[in-house]
Coordinates of C-alpha atoms in Angstrom, one line a residue:
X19 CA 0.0 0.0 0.0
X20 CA 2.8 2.7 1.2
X21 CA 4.9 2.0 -2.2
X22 CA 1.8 2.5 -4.6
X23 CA 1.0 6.0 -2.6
X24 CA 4.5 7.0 -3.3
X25 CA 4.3 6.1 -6.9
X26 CA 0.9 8.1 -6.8
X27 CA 2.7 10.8 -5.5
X28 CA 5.5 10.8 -7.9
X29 CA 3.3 10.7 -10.8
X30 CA 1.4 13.8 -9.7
X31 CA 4.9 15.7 -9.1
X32 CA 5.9 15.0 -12.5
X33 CA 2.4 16.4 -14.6
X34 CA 2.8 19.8 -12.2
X35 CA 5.9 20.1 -13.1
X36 CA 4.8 19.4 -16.8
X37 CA 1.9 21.7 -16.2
X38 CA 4.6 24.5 -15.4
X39 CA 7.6 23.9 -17.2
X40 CA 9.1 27.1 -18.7
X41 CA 8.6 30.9 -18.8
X42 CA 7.9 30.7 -22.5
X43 CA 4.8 28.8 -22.0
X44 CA 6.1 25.8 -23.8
X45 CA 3.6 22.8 -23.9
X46 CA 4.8 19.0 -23.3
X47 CA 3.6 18.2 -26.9
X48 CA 5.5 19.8 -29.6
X49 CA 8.3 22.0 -28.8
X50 CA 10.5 21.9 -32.2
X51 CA 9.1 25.2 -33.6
X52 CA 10.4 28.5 -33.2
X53 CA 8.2 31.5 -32.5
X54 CA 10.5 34.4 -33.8
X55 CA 9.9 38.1 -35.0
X56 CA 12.0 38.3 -37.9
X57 CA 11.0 41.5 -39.3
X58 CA 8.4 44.0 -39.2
X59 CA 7.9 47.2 -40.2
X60 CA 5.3 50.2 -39.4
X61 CA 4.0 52.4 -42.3
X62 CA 7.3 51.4 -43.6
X63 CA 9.7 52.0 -40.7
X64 CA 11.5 49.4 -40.0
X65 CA 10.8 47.6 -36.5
X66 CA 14.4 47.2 -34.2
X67 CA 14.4 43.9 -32.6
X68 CA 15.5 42.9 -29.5
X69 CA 16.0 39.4 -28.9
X70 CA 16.7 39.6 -25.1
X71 CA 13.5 41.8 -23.9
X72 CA 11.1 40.2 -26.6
X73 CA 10.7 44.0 -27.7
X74 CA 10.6 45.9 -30.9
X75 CA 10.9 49.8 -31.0
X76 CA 9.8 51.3 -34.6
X77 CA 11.3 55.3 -34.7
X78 CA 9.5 57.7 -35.8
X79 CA 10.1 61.6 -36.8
X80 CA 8.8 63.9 -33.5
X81 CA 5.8 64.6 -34.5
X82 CA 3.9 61.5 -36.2
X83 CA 0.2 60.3 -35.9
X84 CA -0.3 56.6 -34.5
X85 CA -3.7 56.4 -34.2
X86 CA -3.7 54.4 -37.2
X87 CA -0.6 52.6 -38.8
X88 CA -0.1 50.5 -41.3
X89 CA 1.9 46.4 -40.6
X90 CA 3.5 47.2 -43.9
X91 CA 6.3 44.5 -43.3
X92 CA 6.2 41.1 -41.3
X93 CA 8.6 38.4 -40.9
X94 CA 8.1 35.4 -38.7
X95 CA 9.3 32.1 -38.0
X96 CA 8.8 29.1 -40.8
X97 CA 5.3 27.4 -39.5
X98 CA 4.7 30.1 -37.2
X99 CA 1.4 32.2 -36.8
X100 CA 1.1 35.5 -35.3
X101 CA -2.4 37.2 -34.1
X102 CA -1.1 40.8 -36.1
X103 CA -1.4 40.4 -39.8
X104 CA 0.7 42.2 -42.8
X105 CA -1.6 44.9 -44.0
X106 CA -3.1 45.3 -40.9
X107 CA -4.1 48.8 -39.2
X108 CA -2.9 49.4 -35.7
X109 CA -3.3 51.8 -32.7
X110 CA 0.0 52.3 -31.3
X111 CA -0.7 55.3 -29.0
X112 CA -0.2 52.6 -26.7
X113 CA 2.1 49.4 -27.1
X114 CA 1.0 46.2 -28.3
X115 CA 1.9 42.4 -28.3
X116 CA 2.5 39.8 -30.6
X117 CA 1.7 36.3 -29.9
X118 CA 3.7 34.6 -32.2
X119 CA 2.5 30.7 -31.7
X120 CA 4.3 27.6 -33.5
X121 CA 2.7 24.7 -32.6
X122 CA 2.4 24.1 -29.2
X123 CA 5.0 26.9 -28.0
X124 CA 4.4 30.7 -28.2
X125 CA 6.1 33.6 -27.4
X126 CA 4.6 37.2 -26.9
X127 CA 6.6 40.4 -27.9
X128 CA 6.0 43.7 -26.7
X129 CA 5.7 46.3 -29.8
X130 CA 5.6 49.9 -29.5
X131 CA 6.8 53.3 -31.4
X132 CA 9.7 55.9 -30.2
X133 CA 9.0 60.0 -31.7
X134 CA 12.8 61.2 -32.5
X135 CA 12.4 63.9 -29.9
X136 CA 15.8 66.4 -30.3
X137 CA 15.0 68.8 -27.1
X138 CA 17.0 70.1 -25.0
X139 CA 15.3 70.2 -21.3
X140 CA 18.0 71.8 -18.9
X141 CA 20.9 74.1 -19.5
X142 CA 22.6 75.2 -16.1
X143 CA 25.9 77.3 -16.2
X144 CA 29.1 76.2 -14.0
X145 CA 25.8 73.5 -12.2
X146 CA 24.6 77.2 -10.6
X147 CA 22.8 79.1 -13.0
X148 CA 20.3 77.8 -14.6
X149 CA 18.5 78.5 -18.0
X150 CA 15.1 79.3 -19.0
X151 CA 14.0 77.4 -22.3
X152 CA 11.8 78.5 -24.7
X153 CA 11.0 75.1 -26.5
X154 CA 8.5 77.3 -29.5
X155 CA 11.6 79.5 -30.3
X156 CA 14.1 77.4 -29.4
X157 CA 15.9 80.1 -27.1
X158 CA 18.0 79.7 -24.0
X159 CA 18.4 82.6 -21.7
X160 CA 20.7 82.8 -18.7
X161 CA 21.5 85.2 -16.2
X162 CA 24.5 85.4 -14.2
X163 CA 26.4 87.6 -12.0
X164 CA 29.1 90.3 -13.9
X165 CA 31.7 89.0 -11.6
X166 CA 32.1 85.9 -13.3
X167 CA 32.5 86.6 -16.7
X168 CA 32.0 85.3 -20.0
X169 CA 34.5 83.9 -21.9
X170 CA 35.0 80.7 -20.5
X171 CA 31.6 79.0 -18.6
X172 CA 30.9 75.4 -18.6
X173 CA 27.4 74.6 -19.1
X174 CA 25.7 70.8 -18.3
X175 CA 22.8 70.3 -20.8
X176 CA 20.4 67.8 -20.6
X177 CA 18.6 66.4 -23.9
X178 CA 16.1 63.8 -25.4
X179 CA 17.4 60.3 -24.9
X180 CA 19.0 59.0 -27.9
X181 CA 20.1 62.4 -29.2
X182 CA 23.2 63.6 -29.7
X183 CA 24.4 67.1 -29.3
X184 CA 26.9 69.8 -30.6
X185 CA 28.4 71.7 -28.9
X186 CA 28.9 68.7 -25.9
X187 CA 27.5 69.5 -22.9
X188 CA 30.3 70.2 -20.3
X189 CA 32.7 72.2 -22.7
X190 CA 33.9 75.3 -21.8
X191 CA 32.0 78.0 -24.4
X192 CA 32.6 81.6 -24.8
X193 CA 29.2 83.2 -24.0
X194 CA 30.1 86.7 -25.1
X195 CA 28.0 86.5 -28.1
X196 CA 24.9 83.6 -28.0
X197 CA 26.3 79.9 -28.7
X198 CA 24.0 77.9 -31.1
X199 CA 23.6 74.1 -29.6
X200 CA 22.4 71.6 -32.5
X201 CA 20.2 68.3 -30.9
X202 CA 20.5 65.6 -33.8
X203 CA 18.3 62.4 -32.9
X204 CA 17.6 59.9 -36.0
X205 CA 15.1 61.7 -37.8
X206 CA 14.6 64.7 -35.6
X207 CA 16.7 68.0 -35.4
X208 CA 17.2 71.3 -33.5
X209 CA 18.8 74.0 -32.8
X210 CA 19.0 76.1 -29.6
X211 CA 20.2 79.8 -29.2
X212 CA 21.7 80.7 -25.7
X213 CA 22.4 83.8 -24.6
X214 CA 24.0 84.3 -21.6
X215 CA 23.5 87.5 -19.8
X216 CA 25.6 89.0 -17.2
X217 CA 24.0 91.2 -14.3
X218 CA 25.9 93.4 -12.4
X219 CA 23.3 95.0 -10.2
X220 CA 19.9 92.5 -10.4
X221 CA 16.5 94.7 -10.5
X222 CA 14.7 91.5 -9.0
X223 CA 16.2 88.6 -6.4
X224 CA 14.9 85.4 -5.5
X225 CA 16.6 84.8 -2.3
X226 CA 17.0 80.7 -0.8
X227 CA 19.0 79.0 1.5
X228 CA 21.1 77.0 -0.7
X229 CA 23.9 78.5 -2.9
X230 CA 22.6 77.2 -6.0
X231 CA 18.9 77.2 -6.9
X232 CA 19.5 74.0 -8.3
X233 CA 19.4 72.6 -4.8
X234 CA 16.1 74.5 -4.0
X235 CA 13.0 72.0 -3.0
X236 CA 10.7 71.5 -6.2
X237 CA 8.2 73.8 -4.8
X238 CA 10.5 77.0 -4.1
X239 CA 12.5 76.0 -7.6
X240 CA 9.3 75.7 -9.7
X241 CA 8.6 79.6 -8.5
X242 CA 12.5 80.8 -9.2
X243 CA 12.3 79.3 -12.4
X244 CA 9.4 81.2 -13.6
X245 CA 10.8 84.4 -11.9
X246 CA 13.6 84.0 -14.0
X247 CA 12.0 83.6 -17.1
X248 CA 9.7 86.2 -16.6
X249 CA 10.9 89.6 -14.8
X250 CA 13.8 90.9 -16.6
X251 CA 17.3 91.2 -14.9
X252 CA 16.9 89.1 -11.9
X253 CA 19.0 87.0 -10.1
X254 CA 19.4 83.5 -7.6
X255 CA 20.7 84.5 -4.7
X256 CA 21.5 82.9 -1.2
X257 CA 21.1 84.3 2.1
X258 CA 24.4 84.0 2.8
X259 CA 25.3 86.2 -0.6
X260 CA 23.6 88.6 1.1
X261 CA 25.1 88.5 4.4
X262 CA 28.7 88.8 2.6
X263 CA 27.1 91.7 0.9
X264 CA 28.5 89.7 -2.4
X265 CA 25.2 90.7 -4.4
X266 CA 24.6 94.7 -5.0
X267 CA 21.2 95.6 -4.4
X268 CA 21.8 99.2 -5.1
X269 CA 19.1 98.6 -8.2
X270 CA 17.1 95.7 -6.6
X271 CA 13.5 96.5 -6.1
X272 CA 12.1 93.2 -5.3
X273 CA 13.9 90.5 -3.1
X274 CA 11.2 87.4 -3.3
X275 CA 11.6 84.8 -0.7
X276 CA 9.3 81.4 -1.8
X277 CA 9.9 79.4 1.8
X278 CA 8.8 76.0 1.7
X279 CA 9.1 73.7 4.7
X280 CA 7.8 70.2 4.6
X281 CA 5.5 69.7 7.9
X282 CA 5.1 73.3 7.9
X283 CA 6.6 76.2 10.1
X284 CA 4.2 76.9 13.1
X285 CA 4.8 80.2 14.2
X286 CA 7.5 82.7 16.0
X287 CA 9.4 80.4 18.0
X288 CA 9.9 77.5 14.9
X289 CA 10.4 80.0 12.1
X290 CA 13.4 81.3 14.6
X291 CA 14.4 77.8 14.5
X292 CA 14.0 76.4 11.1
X293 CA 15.0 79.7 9.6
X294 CA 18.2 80.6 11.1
X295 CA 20.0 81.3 7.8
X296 CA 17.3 83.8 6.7
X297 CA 17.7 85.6 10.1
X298 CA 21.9 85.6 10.1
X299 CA 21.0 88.2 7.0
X300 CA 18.0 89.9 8.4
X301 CA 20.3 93.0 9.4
X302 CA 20.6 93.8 5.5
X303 CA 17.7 92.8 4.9
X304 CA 16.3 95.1 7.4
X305 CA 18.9 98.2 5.5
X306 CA 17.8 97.2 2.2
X307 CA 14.1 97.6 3.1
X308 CA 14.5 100.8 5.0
X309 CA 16.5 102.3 1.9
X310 CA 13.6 101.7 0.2
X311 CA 13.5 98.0 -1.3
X312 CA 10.4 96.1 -1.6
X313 CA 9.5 92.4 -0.9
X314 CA 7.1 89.6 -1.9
X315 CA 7.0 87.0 0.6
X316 CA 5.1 83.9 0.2
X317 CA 4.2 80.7 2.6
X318 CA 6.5 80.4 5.4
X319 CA 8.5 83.5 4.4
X320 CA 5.8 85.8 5.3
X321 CA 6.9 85.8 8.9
X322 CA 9.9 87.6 8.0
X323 CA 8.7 91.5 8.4
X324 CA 8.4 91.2 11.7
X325 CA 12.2 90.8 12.1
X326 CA 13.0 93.9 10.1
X327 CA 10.7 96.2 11.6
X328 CA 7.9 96.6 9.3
X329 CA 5.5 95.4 11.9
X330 CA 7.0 98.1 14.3
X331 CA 9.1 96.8 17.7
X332 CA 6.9 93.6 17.9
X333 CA 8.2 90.5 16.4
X334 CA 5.7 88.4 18.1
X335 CA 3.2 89.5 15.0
X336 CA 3.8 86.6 12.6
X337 CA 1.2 84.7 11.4
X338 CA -0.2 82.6 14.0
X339 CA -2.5 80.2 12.8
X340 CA 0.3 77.8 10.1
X341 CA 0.2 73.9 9.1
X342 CA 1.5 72.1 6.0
X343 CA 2.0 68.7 4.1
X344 CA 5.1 67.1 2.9
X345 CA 5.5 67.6 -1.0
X346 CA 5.1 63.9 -1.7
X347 CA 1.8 63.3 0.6
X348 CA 0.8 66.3 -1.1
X349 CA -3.1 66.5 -1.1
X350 CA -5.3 66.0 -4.0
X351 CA -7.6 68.7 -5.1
X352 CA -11.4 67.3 -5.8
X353 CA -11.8 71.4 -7.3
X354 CA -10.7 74.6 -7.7
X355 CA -8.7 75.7 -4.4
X356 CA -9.8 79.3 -3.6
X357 CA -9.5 82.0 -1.2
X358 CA -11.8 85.6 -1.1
X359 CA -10.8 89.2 -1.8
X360 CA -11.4 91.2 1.6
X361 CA -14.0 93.5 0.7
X362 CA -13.2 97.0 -0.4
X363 CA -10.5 95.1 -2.7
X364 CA -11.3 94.4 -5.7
X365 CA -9.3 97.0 -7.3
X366 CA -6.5 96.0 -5.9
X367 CA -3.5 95.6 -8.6
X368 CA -3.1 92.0 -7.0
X369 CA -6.2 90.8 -8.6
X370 CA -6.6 92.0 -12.2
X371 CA -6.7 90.1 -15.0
X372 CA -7.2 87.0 -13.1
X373 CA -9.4 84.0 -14.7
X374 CA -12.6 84.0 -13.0
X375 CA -14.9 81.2 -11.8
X376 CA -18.4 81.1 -10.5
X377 CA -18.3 83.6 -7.7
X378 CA -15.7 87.3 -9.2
X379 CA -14.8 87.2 -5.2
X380 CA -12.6 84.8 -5.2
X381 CA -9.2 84.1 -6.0
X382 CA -9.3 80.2 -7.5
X383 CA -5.8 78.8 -7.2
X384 CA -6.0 75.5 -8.6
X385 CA -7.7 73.2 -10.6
X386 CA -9.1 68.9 -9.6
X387 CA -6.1 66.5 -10.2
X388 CA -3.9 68.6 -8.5
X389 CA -1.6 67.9 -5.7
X390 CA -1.0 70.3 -3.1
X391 CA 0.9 70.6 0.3
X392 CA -1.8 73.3 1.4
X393 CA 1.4 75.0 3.4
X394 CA -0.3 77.7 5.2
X395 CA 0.8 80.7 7.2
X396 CA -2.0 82.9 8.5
X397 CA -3.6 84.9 11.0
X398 CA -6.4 84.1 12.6
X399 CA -8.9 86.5 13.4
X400 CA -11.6 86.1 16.5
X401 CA -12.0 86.7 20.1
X402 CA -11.2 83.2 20.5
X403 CA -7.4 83.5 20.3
X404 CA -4.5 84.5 18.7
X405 CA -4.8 88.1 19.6
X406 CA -6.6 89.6 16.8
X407 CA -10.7 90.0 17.8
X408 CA -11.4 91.4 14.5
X409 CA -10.1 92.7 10.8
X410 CA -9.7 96.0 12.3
X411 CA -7.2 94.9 14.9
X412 CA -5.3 93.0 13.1
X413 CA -4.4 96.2 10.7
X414 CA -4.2 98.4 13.4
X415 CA -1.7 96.0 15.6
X416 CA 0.4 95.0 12.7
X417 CA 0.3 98.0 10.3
X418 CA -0.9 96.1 7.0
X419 CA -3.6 95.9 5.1
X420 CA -5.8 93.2 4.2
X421 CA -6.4 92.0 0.5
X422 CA -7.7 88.4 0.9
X423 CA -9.3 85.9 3.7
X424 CA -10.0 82.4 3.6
X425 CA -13.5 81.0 4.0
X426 CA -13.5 81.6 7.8
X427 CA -12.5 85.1 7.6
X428 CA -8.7 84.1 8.3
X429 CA -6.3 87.0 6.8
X430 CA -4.5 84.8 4.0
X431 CA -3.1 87.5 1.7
X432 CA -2.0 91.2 3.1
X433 CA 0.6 94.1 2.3
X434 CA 2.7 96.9 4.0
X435 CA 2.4 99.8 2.0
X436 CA 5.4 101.7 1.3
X437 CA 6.1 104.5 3.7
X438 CA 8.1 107.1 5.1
X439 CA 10.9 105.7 2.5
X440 CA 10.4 102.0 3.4
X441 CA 9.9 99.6 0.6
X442 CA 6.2 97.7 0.4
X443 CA 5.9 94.3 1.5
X444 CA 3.6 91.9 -0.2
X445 CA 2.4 88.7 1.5
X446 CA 0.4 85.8 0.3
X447 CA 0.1 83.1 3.3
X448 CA -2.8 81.2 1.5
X449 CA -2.2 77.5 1.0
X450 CA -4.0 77.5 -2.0
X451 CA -0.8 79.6 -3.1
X452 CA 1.4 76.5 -4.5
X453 CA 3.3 76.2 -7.7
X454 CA 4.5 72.5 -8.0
X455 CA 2.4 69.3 -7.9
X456 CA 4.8 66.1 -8.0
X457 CA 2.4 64.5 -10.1
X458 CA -1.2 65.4 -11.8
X459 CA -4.0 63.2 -11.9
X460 CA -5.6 61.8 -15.0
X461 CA -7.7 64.4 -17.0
X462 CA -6.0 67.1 -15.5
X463 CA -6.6 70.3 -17.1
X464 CA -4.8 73.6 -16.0
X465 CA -7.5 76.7 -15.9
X466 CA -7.3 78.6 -12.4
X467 CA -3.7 77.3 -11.8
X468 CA -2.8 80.1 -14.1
X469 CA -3.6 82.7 -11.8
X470 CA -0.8 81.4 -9.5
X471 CA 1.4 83.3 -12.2
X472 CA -0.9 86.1 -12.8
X473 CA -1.1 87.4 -9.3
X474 CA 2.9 86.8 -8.9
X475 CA 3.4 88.9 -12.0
X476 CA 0.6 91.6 -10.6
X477 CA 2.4 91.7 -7.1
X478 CA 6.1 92.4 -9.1
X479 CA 4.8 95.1 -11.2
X480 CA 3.2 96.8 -8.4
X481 CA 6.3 96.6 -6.0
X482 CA 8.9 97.3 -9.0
X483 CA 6.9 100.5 -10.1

């Protein structure tokens, strides 16, 4: 009895392992045919095979439809049937497999398309100063500090996979005149102007912690970038730059300061804390503003004007009511994110030209399928707590005037006029104030989001006036 069990049990063993026998999902039966993509081709591009990944990549120029293509060539195996036919139409917006069967064994291979892209998608000088690209006119633009000249900066360019490019990146060029930078990638081509612009004495500043803005968090970065690109002759700068006094800010008449702090930056005594590099400068920053040198100071940096006096002799009036997410548990926006004008302020430069939703109060920030850290820094207003029974207190206490509240009446966006020489100050504390999502949902569509930039450009060409 014991030995026909174990012959039992040794027959079973040996149709499972039958049953499972290779990755290839060869049968037991007959395993002498082979199940190869020869050839193929794609409204006659020709298909590149690779026989270790199963996978064939058919190029294509950078801009090509593949909605519907064409199997003009295909090649397989002698005895060998495939489920795509020659002559057949295809979708390849998305990838598609080939079961290629011969016999009893099969193989699938993964087909798919690759656009010759020739882009180039960053361009940072001596890995500090980094360009803005216009990808429609093919222009690079780069500001830099006179000090360091021209003649001999190294840029590190990054470009379309595949491609090739001349000049190489990490050459020493002469940018005294613009450098043209040719992408070649199979079938696509272009070719890049950069000018490189040296600044002596910036108009604008967007000030940071680290020495390079390349080392900025996305969220700060995403807001120099566009600063750069869009208000003429300004300038990355560290705090510590300041401090040295290495930067002139003789012709400066914005310094923006974008501080974003994962977890968020709760007050007086934590802003002292996580800030400490801001506040080693704050005794130039507190000349430049009293020589008449305006700020715009967003999220967590809006605490900063009560350490260079434009709140008077009290520091303890920073925002009091603050909270935020970290950037990748950023929250996802079901709508648009909004925030009100404060009544009386509709006319305020901050809020022209914005695009409007249901209800001309409000300030929509963002749109659904975005992420955002809702990093807030404002003051709360009530007899609750926090100092500040009502609107009126607030601007009488601090000295600034309020331009928007949130939904419970929270001051969320506010300014210190220029006075008595003193530069203005422009805050914006709102967490629906956010320029970088690490990821959008599906269907995304930007439509309020651009106001984020419309209301940053409003602020610079009311403080730069």
């Amino acid at each position: 009895m014991n030995t026909k069990i174990i012959n039992i049990f040794c027959a079973l063993c040996i149709v499972c392992g039958l049953w499972s026998c290779s990755d290839d999902n060869v049968s037991d039966l007959q395993l002498s045919g082979d199940c190869m993509v020869e050839s193929i081709a794609l409204d006659n591009y020709e298909g590149i095979i690779n026989l270790a990944s199963r996978s064939i990549v058919v190029r294509l120029p950078e801009v090509y439809e593949t909605s519907a293509m064409q199997v003009t060539k295909l090649s397989i195996s002698n005895g060998a049937s495939c489920n795509v036919k020659q002559g057949e139409t295809l979708n390849l917006d998305a990838a598609k497999v080939l079961k290629v069967k011969n016999g009893d064994v099969f193989l699938n291979w993964t087909l798919s398309v690759l656009h010759d892209e020739a882009r180039i998608t960053s361009f940072v000088i001596n890995d500090i100063y980094q360009g803005t690209i216009d990808q429609t006119a093919k222009t690079i633009t780069v500001y830099v500090p006179g000090s360091i000249g021209l003649t001999s900066l190294v840029p590190t360019i990054v470009y379309s996979q595949n491609a090739s490019i001349t000049p190489a990146s990490g050459v020493a060029q002469d940018f005294t005149n613009p450098v043209t930078y040719t992408v070649k990638n199979n079938s696509a081509e272009a070719t890049y102007t950069v000018k490189v612009i040296a600044i002596d004495k910036p108009k604008a500043l967007f000030i940071g912690e680290p020495s390079s803005m390349n080392d900025l968090d996305p969220e700060a970065k995403a807001a120099c970038q566009w600063m750069l690109g869009n208000v003429p002759g300004t300038l990355y700068a560290s705090f510590a730059d300041v401090e040295a006094n290495t930067v002139d800010l003789s012709e400066c008449k914005v310094i923006w300061w974008h501080y974003h702090f994962n977890g968020g930056v709760d007050g007086h005594d934590q802003f002292v804390a996580k800030a400490p590099y801001a506040l080693s400068a704050v005794n130039q920053l507190r000349q430049y503003y009293e020589n008449g040198g305006a700020f715009f100071l967003t999220r967590y940096a809006t605490n900063l004007p009560s350490f260079i006096g434009a709140t008077g002799d009290d520091e303890w009036t920073t925002p009091n009511n603050c909270w935020g997410q970290d950037e990748d548990g950023a929250e996802l926006c079901g709508g648009p994110w909004s925030f009100r004008i404060f009544d009386g302020m509709n006319d305020h430069p901050m809020w022209q030209g914005l695009v409007q939703g249901d209800n001309s109060q409000e300030v929509y920030c963002t749109d659904a399928g975005y992420h955002i850290t809702n990093s807030t820094a404002q003051y709360h207003i009530g007899t609750d707590w926090g100092g500040y029974d009502n609107h009126a207190a607030w601007e009488t206490r601090t000295g600034g005037k309020i331009l928007g509240v949130g939904g419970d009446g929270a001051v969320v966006a506010w300014e210190y006029p220029a006075k008595d020489g003193k530069g203005g100050i422009i805050c914006i504390g709102s967490g629906c104030y956010d320029w970088y999502s690490y990821t959008y949902e599906p269907g995304y569509t930007e439509k309020f989001h651009k106001n984020i930039e419309i209301m940053t450009q409003n602020a610079f060409n009311h403080l730069m006036k």
